[in-house]
Amino acid sequence: MRRQRRGVLTWLLRLVRHRSWAQVRLLAVAGLVALLVAAEVATLAVLAGTSERLGVPATLLADAGRTRLTLTIGGLDRPLPEVVAHAERALTETLGVPVTTEVQATSPMYDVARPGKWLPGYAYVDRRDGVEDAAEIVAGTWPTSWAGGDAPVPVAVPAGGARALGIDLGETWTLEAQRDDGTDVVVRVVGLYDVPAPDDDHWSRDRLGGVGYEPDYPVPFSAGFLTTEAVGPFVVSAEAADAGAFEVRRAVVRADPDLTGVRAGDLPRLRRAVAGLAEEVAFRLEDDAGEVGLGSALSRVLREAATGVVVTRAGVAVATVLLLLVAVAALLQSARLVSEARAAEHDLLRARGASRGQVLAAVTLEAALLGVGVAALAPPIGLLGVRLLGGPLADAVADPLRDPLGALRALPGTAWAAGGIVAALLVVVSVVPLLRAPATFVEGQQARGRRGRRGSLARLAADLVAVGAAALGWTQLRAYGGLLVGSGERLAVDPVLAVGPALLLLAAALVGVRVLPLAGAALERLARRGRGLVVPLAGWDVGRRSHHAGAAVLLLTLAIGASTFGLTQRATWQRSQEDQAAFVVGPPVVVEDAHTAAVDARALAVAGADPQPVLRDDARVVRRTADEGGEAVSGMGVELVAAPGPARATLDRGRLADEGGTEVAALPAAPPSGGVPLGDDVLGLQATVEISGRLLHEATALSLRAILEDEAGALSTVSLGQRTALETEEQVAALLPDVRLPVAPESQQASADALAEAVAGRSALRLVGVQAFLVATDNALLWAPWESYDLTVEVRDLAVLRPAGDVAAVPAERWASGLTLDAARAGIVADPLEIPAGGWTPIGDAMGGEKTAMLGDGARLHFIGTVNLLPEAPAIGALVAWEPVEDVPAVLTADLVERLRDATTRGFEIRVSQAAVRAVVADVVPWIPATSGGSAVAVDHTTLARAVLQRGGLGPFVDEWWVDAADPEAYLAALPPDLDGTPRAARATSIDGAVAASLEHPVRVAVPLVLALLALGGALVAGIGFVVHTAVTVRERDLELAQLRAVGLTRGRLTAALALESGMLAGLGVVLGVGTGAGVAALVGHLLVVAPDGGPPIPPVELVVPPTVGWLAAGIVAVVAALTLAVAAAQRTADPASLLRAGDGR
Amino acid sequence: MTAWPAVTTGPATGVDLAVVAEGVSRTYRSSGGDVHALRDVSFAVPRGQLVALVGRSGSGKTTLLNCVGGLDRPTSGRVVVGGQEVTALDERGRTRLRRDELAFVFQTFGLVPMLSAAENVGLPMRLRRVAPAEREARVAHLLELVGLAPHAAQRPSELSGGQQQRVAIARALANSPRLLIADEPTGQLDAETGATIMALLRSVVRSEQMTAIISTHDASLMAMADRTLRLADGRLVEDTGA
């Protein structure tokens, strides 16, 4: 028995060897088709694997600041070193990856004496690990050790702060505790330091943001209306801090987790760990500290990485399923080629006694051997394909030509699986026709007779099933809104939904192919009335051999459909990325410049650009109700975009215009203001202030500000200080907020040239208002009775401070303080201002009567009324040179209007810059460009700023600049560095840059490549598949064609008939393919494009059918035509005599 | 219809010759060596004669018919049909000859399976771009002639072997050829049907005043022929009734 089996196996092997060798060309064609599709699917797998391998670390390591964990520990119950050690261990063990930490421990605020001032200055002490890299010692050294006990603590002090408070190197100062139970700290100054880049993340948690000195530091409980000088941090060594040199008010542990080894598979675990990290760390430090807070964007970064991976997988899944569908169609085509060529041989084998099982085994063995070759070769070819595609992913894979073994080892398992799947499909499509074959000759004859009706019914049933499945898939896709299901950690690609586009394409192709008999019938009707033979021959063949023609058109439709879908989806995806980037960025270029106040606008006006000041910030809006007299009763966070007219006009373009940009651009611009021109070389303002009348309480102070407007219309305020004394005259002076006098550390002076340079290129300013507040300085006033007051503030002798130009050196003493200047000593001239009396409007509930007016050299504000001077609600008065703003017209998002309910009729309030301004709804749009797509409000910049200033707000009103640059790249290249020497381009974002960053991100870069590969694969399969079809059908009909030749059909007409027939099928396939591909993309394409967070993109996806689809169609037609002619030409050379002589038995 | 010019080859006989073969040889090259399908075959067929070409399988009958019909080219010798030297014609000329002057009937019928009987019959007329009305009338006449008028719309697969061969004969007559070449027309038919087909052939050849060369190895059918040419191993070994 065993011997018999061995004999059968030997026979099978010999049979396979012989017949394979005899028909090696045939098998080569089938094998090449299988290898082509297998290699394409393997390329997809390699692309996806490489994208994940590169993309996850690239996302996680792109910005260390975003993955940093900032653990804030307050109310320490144990010594600092012990608490820090516990925190480090908790982080490491919970995350499961090593972390490196830096500690910043800060003291409470201490008082520092300021001789002659009624408020002390403030200072604080820090331990700051890594400060040596974030700051520069300009005199002395960094502190190293502390003797302990009563010995002064060695500290390094910010040089600017030291200048302001008159602190010198080597001096010993006492920092007085503000609380009664606090302990004073005696420090000895061993070093002075400067911070070159306060924006550095190191200083992000510093009280003064790294600037070292703040002349207007808010006094606690004054709501910012009272300020004093603050200096810090006084940096001590880590050892001194650990030894208890000062009371630690708050410790900040900045931990950087080592994420270099994290892969896509690690993300779920890491996300779970980070989600529970705050609770876990708080639990572990329960006995160490009273307050533990964790701040980090790591969770968001991990979500972005995980979402990016899932989004890429979704794209790959769709493309793979479509490619597999095309692959099956192509394999069926080539299997038919082999099967029909083998039919006679199989009959012969059966006739000679071979069982059906033996024939089946021979075919299976042959297909399996071919499949093994395909499965083995496809992955390395896929690797080569990725290399050929180029780009960052290509550089990341091993070159199989240079390092074959390394490349094979690095191949992802999915690539091998892809090859295996296609190989299995090859075996299945080769064997299935034999399984369906009739068992006996007689059955075959009977089956042949029934084929027509049964075949039609089966085909109809298959079509109905496909259409039903496609309808179900589409419904599900629409219901889920895309391929992704779940959310958060459970966000994943639904494999069933991923099949949806392929089902739709298949159904559309099957239905589309139904037009084939109609086309054939039309041709036949034409032929019946015609004389010739060429057109009728083509028509008869198409119409009456519809199973052959249908198979070819179906393959073409599927392949070209997949290709069109790939091209369309790729263009749609790219356009959506562009739209999303444009939506978030807004104008062509945005320069974020918190340090650039209005007066510095000209620095950004390079390359012919006209930068526009914009406030884009979080704000709160509140609903007003009639029941409560218009008082706001509820609030909600929104994104606020306040932009002047020219800036808003940049949103009235392209997609942005359709998505709210037009409405935002149409907001009314503020009318021009009056005021007094000050020039473009302003360093500051000077005035004489006198307060007369009756104050409510001794603990009441008056705060004065001048309102300035620059050429771009941006408003800003300058503090003219705080006054408490009545009936006294005092000269006040203040530098503009962004004026930094270039003081040389060694001389503590600034040269005239440096001063001139400091104001060079500044925007011309105008004085457009004076603002005053009455503020309580004592919490006791919270419970004070309501009393009346009558107070007159006169601001006289207003003058502009400018560089004198002829003073060689300027003593820097106390300049930066913003306090009184000795103009003559400072080398600054004070040019008196002439102020017109007309064109000014008094604003504010507390302003009384006719006494409030502009004088020839200043202003007089008359406060009169009865108010409760709560610190949070000072009496506000102003004189402004513009038409007072009653309500700010605003464009709102629809969801916000819904949340505000009656906002459209009753109006609402916007709370921003410490003021609440009334607003009315000018328009409602689905989204507002230049926001993240959530609830948002857009207003005119100047109108809002004026309204805020009228309501006592202080600004600033600029946090970024919008630039309508025709050539963003040239503009960014021309941007000068800012005052700190930092390149401004580093803080600039252009739409082009955002689009490039989005498209080239390693996590996302695979998506367009995959779709391009789908397009290429579809086109290749279409071309090759159709040529195989043509070769098969011509071969099948060669006897028939020889007979036609015998009755007088010329070779030329024969070729024309074949070309016409193929051209008709190819044309139909191309039309149906392009139509179904674009149709499927139109139906589901928008559902497959998602935002980086996995949600629906904003603005919504618009279908883009690129011109390349036309080129694809034309190219395929051209290639098919050329190859068909080649096949027909081969037929021309066939000898009809030999064919006729061979007859059916050939 | 143009009258054929009188053709004489060799010595003048005064007989109107439809086909003349002179020293026709055909050798095929194969891996096993040269195969001499025809060796120095010469004969002449007067117009209107029905010639039976007999011989065993492989004797060279089909090769000789292909050479006469311009489907194959002799290695040496020449063939003249209706005054035109077939062996001197190019591909285009031979195709025109097959289209206009002669017709083939194959053992395997040679019908286009996807076409109806009427469409198959109309094929040669489409090659000559005959007007549709004239074509349809002639197709109807020919199908009537071969007794298949009721089966005009049926496809070959729906007809019996004899009926298919009748359709093939009708198609052969479509362009009123001067010469009919039939290669084993009854080879796939039973004896009775074969006899019927041969009778039909003889009838139409007579009625259409055609010349016909019909290959067969059925001795009973030879009786119907005016003349018999016998081939053996590529040589013309017998010419009876000449």
PDB file of C-alpha atoms in Angstrom, chain A residues 686-689 723 729-733 797 819-823 830:
ATOM      1  CA  GLN A 686       6.439 111.323  31.259  1.00  0.00           C
ATOM      2  CA  ALA A 687       3.806 113.394  33.076  1.00  0.00           C
ATOM      3  CA  THR A 688       3.015 115.280  36.210  1.00  0.00           C
ATOM      4  CA  VAL A 689       0.171 113.780  38.181  1.00  0.00           C
ATOM      5  CA  ARG A 723      -0.497 107.100  43.436  1.00  0.00           C
ATOM      6  CA  GLU A 729       2.253 116.848  42.528  1.00  0.00           C
ATOM      7  CA  GLU A 730       4.520 114.105  41.353  1.00  0.00           C
ATOM      8  CA  GLN A 731       6.354 113.583  38.127  1.00  0.00           C
ATOM      9  CA  VAL A 732       5.927 110.100  36.719  1.00  0.00           C
ATOM     10  CA  ALA A 733       7.633 108.413  33.831  1.00  0.00           C
ATOM     11  CA  ASP A 797       2.899 118.142  31.227  1.00  0.00           C
ATOM     12  CA  LEU A 819       9.727 104.547  38.077  1.00  0.00           C
ATOM     13  CA  THR A 820      10.677 108.191  37.990  1.00  0.00           C
ATOM     14  CA  LEU A 821      13.513 109.020  35.677  1.00  0.00           C
ATOM     15  CA  ASP A 822      15.964 111.797  35.755  1.00  0.00           C
ATOM     16  CA  ALA A 823      15.635 112.535  32.086  1.00  0.00           C
ATOM     17  CA  ALA A 830      11.186 114.751  27.062  1.00  0.00           C
TER      18      ALA A 830
END
